[in-house]
Coordinates of C-alpha atoms and ligand atoms in Angstrom, one line a residue:
M1205 CA 101.1 138.6 85.6
R1206 CA 103.4 138.6 83.8
R1207 CA 107.0 139.2 85.8
N1208 CA 107.7 142.2 83.3
F1209 CA 104.7 143.4 83.4
L1210 CA 104.6 146.7 80.8
W1211 CA 103.5 149.6 83.6
G1212 CA 103.3 152.8 81.5
G1213 CA 101.6 155.5 79.5
A1214 CA 101.1 156.9 76.2
I1215 CA 101.0 159.7 73.8
A1216 CA 100.8 160.6 70.2
A1217 CA 103.4 162.9 67.9
N1218 CA 100.9 165.3 66.3
Q1219 CA 99.1 165.3 69.8
S1220 CA 102.5 166.1 71.2
E1221 CA 105.5 166.8 69.6
G1222 CA 104.6 170.3 68.4
A1223 CA 107.6 171.8 66.2
Y1224 CA 105.5 171.3 62.9
N1225 CA 107.9 172.7 60.7
E1226 CA 110.9 172.1 62.2
D1227 CA 113.9 170.2 61.3
G1228 CA 112.7 169.7 57.9
R1229 CA 109.5 167.9 59.0
G1230 CA 106.8 168.0 56.2
L1231 CA 103.3 169.2 56.6
A1232 CA 100.4 165.9 57.4
N1233 CA 97.0 165.8 57.5
V1234 CA 97.3 165.6 61.2
D1235 CA 98.6 169.6 60.8
L1236 CA 95.2 170.4 59.5
L1237 CA 92.5 169.6 62.0
P1238 CA 91.7 172.8 63.7
Y1239 CA 90.8 174.1 66.9
G1240 CA 87.1 174.6 67.2
E1241 CA 83.8 173.9 65.3
D1242 CA 84.8 172.7 62.2
R1243 CA 87.8 169.8 63.4
L1244 CA 84.8 167.5 63.0
A1245 CA 84.2 168.3 59.1
Y1246 CA 87.8 168.0 59.1
M1247 CA 88.5 164.8 60.7
S1248 CA 85.6 163.1 59.0
G1249 CA 86.8 164.4 55.4
E1250 CA 85.3 167.2 54.3
I1251 CA 87.9 169.8 53.7
D1252 CA 87.8 172.6 51.7
S1253 CA 91.9 173.3 51.0
L1254 CA 95.2 171.1 51.8
E1255 CA 96.6 174.6 53.3
L1256 CA 97.2 176.1 56.2
Q1257 CA 94.6 179.1 56.8
Q1258 CA 94.8 182.2 58.5
K1259 CA 91.5 182.2 59.9
Y1260 CA 92.5 178.6 62.0
Y1261 CA 94.6 178.1 64.9
Y1262 CA 95.9 174.4 64.6
P1263 CA 96.8 173.2 68.4
S1264 CA 99.1 170.2 66.9
A1265 CA 101.9 172.9 65.4
K1266 CA 102.9 173.5 69.1
G1267 CA 101.1 170.0 70.7
I1268 CA 102.7 170.0 74.5
D1269 CA 106.2 171.3 73.1
F1270 CA 107.8 167.7 73.6
Y1271 CA 110.4 167.9 70.5
H1272 CA 112.0 170.1 72.5
S1273 CA 110.9 169.1 76.2
Y1274 CA 111.2 165.0 75.8
K1275 CA 114.3 164.9 78.0
D1276 CA 112.5 166.4 81.0
D1277 CA 109.0 164.5 80.2
I1278 CA 111.1 161.1 80.5
K1279 CA 112.5 162.0 83.4
L1280 CA 109.2 162.6 85.2
L1281 CA 107.9 159.7 83.4
A1282 CA 111.0 157.6 85.4
E1283 CA 109.9 158.9 88.1
M1284 CA 107.2 157.6 88.6
G1285 CA 108.3 153.9 87.7
F1286 CA 107.5 153.6 84.0
K1287 CA 108.6 150.2 82.4
S1288 CA 107.2 151.4 79.1
F1289 CA 106.6 154.6 77.3
R1290 CA 104.1 154.6 74.3
I1291 CA 104.7 157.0 71.2
S1292 CA 104.1 157.5 67.9
I1293 CA 106.2 158.8 64.5
A1294 CA 105.4 161.4 62.8
W1295 CA 105.3 159.7 59.4
T1296 CA 107.1 163.6 58.3
R1297 CA 109.7 164.0 59.8
I1298 CA 111.2 160.4 58.4
F1299 CA 110.1 161.2 54.9
P1300 CA 109.1 165.1 55.2
N1301 CA 106.6 164.5 51.7
G1302 CA 106.7 160.4 51.9
D1303 CA 107.6 159.5 48.9
E1304 CA 112.0 160.9 49.0
E1305 CA 114.6 158.5 48.3
E1306 CA 116.5 158.8 51.1
P1307 CA 115.1 159.6 55.0
N1308 CA 115.5 162.8 56.8
E1309 CA 118.4 162.7 58.8
K1310 CA 117.3 165.0 61.5
G1311 CA 114.0 163.5 61.7
V1312 CA 116.0 160.0 62.1
K1313 CA 118.1 161.4 64.8
F1314 CA 115.5 163.1 66.9
Y1315 CA 113.4 159.6 67.8
E1316 CA 117.0 157.6 68.4
N1317 CA 118.0 160.3 70.7
L1318 CA 114.4 159.7 72.6
F1319 CA 114.5 155.8 72.3
L1320 CA 118.5 156.5 74.0
E1321 CA 116.8 158.4 76.6
C1322 CA 114.3 156.2 77.7
K1323 CA 117.0 153.0 77.4
K1324 CA 119.1 155.4 80.0
Y1325 CA 116.0 154.9 83.0
A1326 CA 115.5 151.0 81.2
I1327 CA 112.1 152.4 79.4
E1328 CA 110.4 150.3 76.8
P1329 CA 109.2 152.3 74.0
I1330 CA 106.2 150.7 72.2
V1331 CA 105.9 152.5 69.1
T1332 CA 103.0 153.6 66.8
I1333 CA 104.3 153.9 63.1
A1334 CA 101.6 155.7 61.9
H1335 CA 98.9 156.9 64.7
F1336 CA 96.7 159.3 62.3
D1337 CA 99.5 160.8 60.3
C1338 CA 99.9 160.8 56.8
P1339 CA 101.6 163.1 54.2
V1340 CA 99.8 165.7 53.0
N1341 CA 102.2 165.2 49.6
L1342 CA 100.9 161.7 49.6
I1343 CA 97.1 163.0 50.0
K1344 CA 97.8 165.3 46.9
K1345 CA 99.8 162.7 45.0
F1346 CA 97.9 160.0 45.1
G1347 CA 94.5 160.6 47.5
A1348 CA 96.3 158.9 50.7
W1349 CA 95.2 155.3 51.4
C1350 CA 92.9 155.1 48.8
S1351 CA 96.1 154.2 46.9
R1352 CA 97.7 151.4 46.4
E1353 CA 101.1 153.7 45.8
M1354 CA 100.7 153.9 49.6
I1355 CA 102.5 150.7 50.1
A1356 CA 105.2 151.5 49.2
C1357 CA 105.8 154.9 51.0
Y1358 CA 104.6 153.0 54.2
E1359 CA 107.5 150.4 53.6
K1360 CA 110.1 152.9 53.3
L1361 CA 108.9 154.7 56.7
Y1362 CA 109.1 150.9 58.4
K1363 CA 112.7 149.9 56.6
V1364 CA 114.0 153.5 58.2
L1365 CA 112.5 152.3 61.4
F1366 CA 113.5 148.3 61.8
T1367 CA 116.8 149.5 60.4
R1368 CA 117.9 152.4 62.3
Y1369 CA 116.4 151.8 65.7
K1370 CA 117.0 147.8 66.1
G1371 CA 117.9 146.5 69.4
L1372 CA 116.5 150.0 71.0
V1373 CA 112.8 149.1 69.7
H1374 CA 111.1 145.4 70.3
Y1375 CA 107.6 146.8 70.4
W1376 CA 105.8 147.6 67.3
I1377 CA 102.1 148.9 66.3
T1378 CA 101.4 149.3 62.3
F1379 CA 98.4 151.7 62.7
N1380 CA 96.9 153.5 65.8
E1381 CA 92.6 152.3 65.8
I1382 CA 92.6 150.9 62.7
N1383 CA 89.1 150.7 62.6
M1384 CA 88.8 154.9 62.8
I1385 CA 89.4 154.7 58.9
L1386 CA 85.2 153.8 59.5
H1387 CA 84.8 157.0 61.3
A1388 CA 87.3 159.8 60.6
P1389 CA 88.3 158.9 57.5
F1390 CA 90.9 161.9 57.3
M1391 CA 92.5 161.9 60.2
A1392 CA 92.9 157.9 60.3
A1393 CA 94.0 157.7 56.8
G1394 CA 93.9 161.4 55.5
I1395 CA 91.0 160.2 52.8
T1396 CA 89.0 163.2 51.9
F1397 CA 86.4 162.1 49.1
K1398 CA 85.1 163.2 45.5
D1399 CA 81.7 164.4 44.6
G1400 CA 79.4 161.3 43.9
E1401 CA 82.3 158.7 45.2
D1402 CA 80.7 155.8 47.4
H1403 CA 82.2 156.5 50.7
E1404 CA 81.9 152.7 51.9
Q1405 CA 84.0 151.8 48.8
V1406 CA 86.4 154.2 49.9
K1407 CA 87.3 153.5 53.2
Y1408 CA 87.2 149.4 52.4
T1409 CA 89.3 150.2 49.7
A1410 CA 91.7 152.0 51.9
T1411 CA 91.5 149.5 54.8
H1412 CA 92.7 146.8 52.2
H1413 CA 95.6 148.8 51.9
E1414 CA 96.7 149.4 55.4
L1415 CA 96.3 145.8 56.2
V1416 CA 98.5 144.7 53.7
A1417 CA 100.7 147.5 54.7
S1418 CA 100.8 146.3 58.5
A1419 CA 101.5 142.4 57.2
M1420 CA 104.5 143.3 55.2
A1421 CA 105.7 145.4 58.2
V1422 CA 105.0 142.4 60.4
K1423 CA 107.2 140.2 57.6
Y1424 CA 109.9 142.5 57.7
A1425 CA 110.1 143.4 61.4
H1426 CA 110.3 139.8 61.9
E1427 CA 113.2 139.3 59.0
V1428 CA 115.1 142.3 60.7
D1429 CA 115.2 141.5 64.2
P1430 CA 113.5 138.3 65.1
E1431 CA 113.1 140.0 68.7
N1432 CA 110.8 142.6 67.4
K1433 CA 107.0 141.9 68.6
V1434 CA 104.3 143.5 66.3
G1435 CA 100.9 144.4 67.1
C1436 CA 97.8 145.3 65.5
M1437 CA 95.3 148.5 67.4
M1438 CA 92.0 149.0 67.2
A1439 CA 89.3 151.6 68.9
G1440 CA 87.9 148.9 71.6
G1441 CA 85.0 148.6 73.8
D1442 CA 82.5 145.7 73.5
Y1443 CA 78.9 146.6 72.0
Y1444 CA 76.3 145.4 74.9
P1445 CA 72.6 145.3 73.8
Y1446 CA 70.3 147.7 74.5
S1447 CA 68.0 144.5 75.9
C1448 CA 67.1 140.6 75.4
N1449 CA 65.4 141.2 72.6
P1450 CA 66.9 138.9 69.9
K1451 CA 67.1 141.6 67.7
D1452 CA 69.5 143.8 69.9
V1453 CA 71.3 141.0 70.3
M1454 CA 72.1 140.7 66.4
E1455 CA 72.9 144.6 65.9
A1456 CA 75.1 144.4 69.3
M1457 CA 76.8 141.1 67.2
N1458 CA 77.3 143.6 64.0
K1459 CA 78.7 146.3 65.7
N1460 CA 81.3 144.7 67.6
R1461 CA 82.5 142.7 64.2
E1462 CA 82.3 145.9 62.2
N1463 CA 85.4 147.1 64.5
L1464 CA 86.5 143.1 65.0
F1465 CA 86.7 143.0 60.9
F1466 CA 90.1 144.5 61.0
I1467 CA 91.6 141.9 64.1
D1468 CA 90.1 139.0 62.7
V1469 CA 92.2 140.0 59.3
Q1470 CA 95.5 141.4 61.3
A1471 CA 95.2 138.0 63.8
R1472 CA 94.0 135.4 62.2
G1473 CA 95.0 136.2 58.5
E1474 CA 91.9 136.1 56.4
Y1475 CA 88.8 137.9 55.8
P1476 CA 86.0 136.5 57.7
E1477 CA 83.5 135.0 55.7
Y1478 CA 80.6 137.4 57.6
A1479 CA 82.7 140.1 56.0
K1480 CA 82.9 139.1 52.6
K1481 CA 78.9 138.3 52.3
Q1482 CA 78.4 142.0 53.5
L1483 CA 80.9 143.9 51.7
E1484 CA 79.2 141.5 48.7
Q1485 CA 75.7 143.1 49.6
K1486 CA 76.8 146.5 49.5
N1487 CA 78.7 146.2 46.0
I1488 CA 82.1 146.7 47.9
T1489 CA 85.1 145.0 45.6
L1490 CA 88.4 145.0 47.1
P1491 CA 91.1 145.7 45.4
I1492 CA 93.0 142.6 46.2
L1493 CA 96.1 141.5 43.9
E1494 CA 97.8 138.4 43.6
G1495 CA 100.1 137.3 46.8
D1496 CA 97.8 139.6 48.9
Y1497 CA 96.0 136.5 50.6
E1498 CA 98.9 134.8 51.2
L1499 CA 100.9 137.3 52.6
L1500 CA 97.5 138.4 55.0
K1501 CA 98.3 135.0 56.4
E1502 CA 101.0 134.4 56.6
H1503 CA 102.1 137.5 58.3
T1504 CA 99.6 137.6 61.7
V1505 CA 100.6 139.8 64.4
D1506 CA 102.4 138.7 67.8
F1507 CA 99.9 140.6 70.3
V1508 CA 96.4 142.7 70.0
S1509 CA 96.6 146.2 71.5
F1510 CA 93.6 148.1 72.2
S1511 CA 92.5 151.4 73.4
Y1512 CA 89.3 151.4 75.7
Y1513 CA 87.4 154.3 77.1
A1514 CA 84.1 152.8 77.2
S1515 CA 81.6 150.2 76.0
K1516 CA 78.7 150.9 73.8
V1517 CA 75.3 150.0 73.5
A1518 CA 73.6 148.9 70.1
A1519 CA 69.5 148.6 69.3
S1520 CA 67.7 147.2 66.4
D1521 CA 65.2 150.3 67.0
S1522 CA 67.6 153.5 68.1
S1523 CA 64.8 156.4 67.9
E1524 CA 63.4 157.5 70.9
K1525 CA 66.6 156.5 72.2
R1526 CA 69.0 158.9 74.4
E1527 CA 72.6 158.7 72.8
T1528 CA 75.9 159.7 74.4
A1529 CA 79.0 160.7 73.2
G1530 CA 81.9 158.8 72.7
N1531 CA 85.1 158.1 71.5
L1532 CA 84.2 159.6 67.7
V1533 CA 81.6 157.0 67.8
K1534 CA 78.2 157.9 69.8
S1535 CA 76.2 155.1 71.6
I1536 CA 72.9 154.8 73.1
K1537 CA 72.9 156.0 76.9
N1538 CA 73.5 153.1 78.9
P1539 CA 71.0 153.8 82.2
Y1540 CA 73.9 151.9 84.3
L1541 CA 76.6 153.9 83.6
T1542 CA 77.6 157.3 84.4
L1543 CA 78.8 159.8 82.2
S1544 CA 82.7 162.0 81.7
E1545 CA 82.2 165.5 81.3
W1546 CA 82.8 164.7 77.4
G1547 CA 79.2 162.7 77.9
W1548 CA 81.7 159.1 77.9
Q1549 CA 80.5 156.5 79.5
V1550 CA 82.7 155.1 82.1
D1551 CA 82.4 151.5 82.6
P1552 CA 85.2 149.8 84.5
L1553 CA 83.5 146.2 84.1
G1554 CA 83.3 146.7 80.3
L1555 CA 87.0 146.9 80.4
R1556 CA 87.4 143.1 81.8
I1557 CA 84.6 142.1 79.8
T1558 CA 86.3 143.5 76.4
L1559 CA 89.7 141.8 77.5
N1560 CA 87.8 138.4 78.0
T1561 CA 86.4 139.2 74.4
I1562 CA 89.2 139.8 72.7
W1563 CA 91.1 137.5 74.5
D1564 CA 89.1 134.6 74.0
R1565 CA 88.6 135.2 69.9
Y1566 CA 92.4 135.3 69.5
Q1567 CA 94.1 133.4 72.0
K1568 CA 97.1 136.3 71.5
P1569 CA 98.5 138.4 74.0
L1570 CA 97.0 141.8 74.9
F1571 CA 98.0 145.3 75.1
I1572 CA 96.3 148.1 76.6
V1573 CA 97.7 150.5 75.1
E1574 CA 95.2 153.5 76.0
N1575 CA 93.2 154.3 78.8
G1576 CA 91.7 157.5 80.9
L1577 CA 89.8 160.2 81.7
G1578 CA 89.3 163.3 80.3
A1579 CA 88.4 166.1 82.2
I1580 CA 89.3 169.2 83.9
D1581 CA 91.8 170.0 85.9
K1582 CA 92.9 172.7 88.4
L1583 CA 95.8 174.5 89.1
T1584 CA 95.8 176.1 92.6
Q1585 CA 98.2 179.0 93.7
N1586 CA 100.8 176.3 94.9
H1587 CA 100.4 174.4 91.5
E1588 CA 99.0 171.7 92.5
I1589 CA 96.1 169.5 91.1
E1590 CA 94.0 167.2 93.2
D1591 CA 92.8 165.0 90.6
D1592 CA 90.5 162.4 93.0
Y1593 CA 88.2 161.8 90.1
R1594 CA 91.1 160.5 87.9
I1595 CA 92.3 158.5 90.8
A1596 CA 89.3 156.8 91.0
Y1597 CA 88.1 156.2 87.1
L1598 CA 91.4 154.8 86.7
S1599 CA 91.8 152.5 90.3
E1600 CA 88.5 151.0 89.0
H1601 CA 89.4 150.2 85.4
I1602 CA 92.8 148.8 86.4
K1603 CA 91.4 146.7 89.0
E1604 CA 89.4 145.5 86.8
M1605 CA 92.4 144.6 84.5
L1606 CA 94.1 142.8 86.9
H1607 CA 91.0 140.6 87.8
A1608 CA 91.1 139.7 83.6
I1609 CA 94.3 138.3 83.8
E1610 CA 94.1 137.0 87.8
Q1611 CA 90.5 135.7 87.9
D1612 CA 89.9 134.8 84.0
G1613 CA 93.1 133.5 82.9
V1614 CA 93.8 136.6 80.4
D1615 CA 97.5 137.6 78.8
V1616 CA 98.0 140.8 78.9
L1617 CA 101.5 142.1 78.1
G1618 CA 100.9 145.9 79.8
Y1619 CA 99.0 149.2 80.4
T1620 CA 99.6 152.4 79.2
S1621 CA 97.3 155.2 80.0
W1622 CA 96.4 157.4 77.5
G1623 CA 97.7 161.2 77.9
C1624 CA 100.1 160.7 80.5
I1625 CA 101.4 164.4 80.3
D1626 CA 98.6 166.3 79.0
L1627 CA 98.3 166.9 75.6
V1628 CA 96.3 168.0 72.8
S1629 CA 92.7 166.1 72.4
A1630 CA 92.4 164.5 69.2
G1631 CA 88.3 164.7 68.9
T1632 CA 88.5 168.5 70.2
G1633 CA 91.7 170.0 69.7
Q1634 CA 91.4 171.1 73.2
M1635 CA 94.2 171.3 75.9
S1636 CA 91.6 172.0 78.7
K1637 CA 90.2 167.8 78.0
R1638 CA 93.1 166.5 80.3
Y1639 CA 94.0 162.6 80.8
G1640 CA 97.9 163.1 82.3
Y1641 CA 99.3 162.6 85.9
I1642 CA 101.2 165.6 84.8
Y1643 CA 99.7 168.5 84.2
V1644 CA 101.0 171.2 81.4
D1645 CA 100.2 174.5 82.0
A1646 CA 98.8 175.7 78.3
D1647 CA 95.4 176.6 77.6
D1648 CA 93.2 176.0 74.3
H1649 CA 94.4 178.2 72.4
G1650 CA 98.1 177.5 72.8
Q1651 CA 98.5 180.3 75.7
G1652 CA 100.5 179.6 78.7
S1653 CA 103.9 179.2 80.1
Y1654 CA 104.1 174.6 79.5
K1655 CA 105.9 174.3 82.6
R1656 CA 105.2 170.6 83.8
Y1657 CA 103.5 169.9 87.2
R1658 CA 103.4 166.4 89.0
K1659 CA 99.5 165.6 90.0
K1660 CA 98.2 164.0 92.5
S1661 CA 97.6 161.2 90.6
F1662 CA 101.6 161.2 90.0
Y1663 CA 102.5 159.6 93.4
W1664 CA 98.9 157.6 93.0
Y1665 CA 100.1 155.8 90.4
K1666 CA 104.2 155.7 91.4
K1667 CA 102.7 153.0 94.0
V1668 CA 100.4 151.1 91.8
I1669 CA 103.6 150.6 89.8
E1670 CA 105.5 150.1 92.6
S1671 CA 103.3 147.5 94.0
N1672 CA 102.6 145.2 90.4
G1673 CA 98.6 146.7 91.0
A1674 CA 98.9 145.3 94.6
I1675 CA 97.7 148.4 96.1
L1676 CA 94.6 148.0 94.1
L1677 CA 93.4 145.0 95.1
S1678 CA 93.9 144.9 98.9
Ligands
LIG129 C1 92.0 157.7 70.6 C2 93.3 158.1 70.1 O1 91.2 157.4 69.8 O2 91.4 158.4 71.6 C3 94.4 159.1 71.0 O3 94.2 157.2 69.8 C4 92.9 160.0 71.4 O4 94.5 159.9 70.1 C5 92.4 159.6 72.6 O5 93.2 161.4 72.2 C6 91.3 159.8 73.3 O6 90.5 161.1 72.5 P1 90.2 162.4 72.4 O7 89.5 162.7 71.9 O8 89.7 162.6 74.0 O9 91.6 163.2 72.9

């Protein structure tokens, strides 16, 4: 186990900050995701408008008001002994339209203050440059990541971040869950589809642009500060074959490759042969320009980060097999696993398996930057929350991570559980789907005091960090 293991938690700008139109912030794709039954259609790019509409409630507009409460929130995290805190940048705070010549100083200052607050408590910020954010202006102007113009806009953004926060931030992640572009293209990359367009072609075109932008960011980050460590990030969780039928095994391999493909490029520096063949068979052409391959090859990431909520199951014939929900991707139900209240499979050992898969493949330090249980919490009259179910989930998962480190030799930089402070759910827009150690008194419609309360898991996680995980193994 690394001596300076980065225990901590994670949040994202669009799910926590709120203040969506304060201090010059511009409108982003994530602001347009409504609460309610139309949310899924929006996330996948079936958009009828790029304006806010009266008929909807938009939970990101208020988030958990982190924009105003960050000092008190970070103080609570410090009380738990956090060594790291993963946050993301709201692109439109820095560049409200995405293509201005100069950044919005108020936005730049906000994150500077936030990082200084972390520094006060010796908390290492882990900063995701784009956690699903894309300025609406760039969607209107260029069609978001489908256009190569986006690379220059993203370049402007990371140049400001790397230079202005030099010395304050050492860990960067270029894109959150880059593989989500396949499943929620509007939420993940601002993509909307025109009639008759080949969706796969559009998604892989955007993917190539993000991969090039990511490699350029790695290059520049290292030039500005050799101390910078830049990582890629995928929605992880291995697919298991439904049975030992070789056809199921083949299907699971293909499904895993669908996700690992992105990391193959970012960590190994080239498009893998299987991907080239598959894209060719689907008549998909990548918009490769001269110099792209060299850039990808020469500027691979320093570490590989991922989110892990559950493993998944694949079968060559999935008809008549029971399905269950997951992190935006459904899976065949695994008969050996239980389900969360939202139908996500609970598989702690799957975390150890996934860690080993990724470590074997890339041999680069790994970082678990999201893991946790979305659950309903009850606030008692005394403002207490007995979240034993969350403690049980996290204990089992962290234990398996420790086994992967101690028994399998996997190199892990840190562990930041998801939603360390309750926040808006990305998938559903709910506040009632809670992940935190800290309860936020707000409901699904933005009603509540927004006061913070320590849950039982708060005191538990403090002890985990204090003991460097040892209390879980004794
Ligand atoms: C990941 C995202 O996909 O899963 C987070 O990076 C998200 O933004 C998390 O919140 C949990 O998903 P959900 O839908 O429960 O919020």
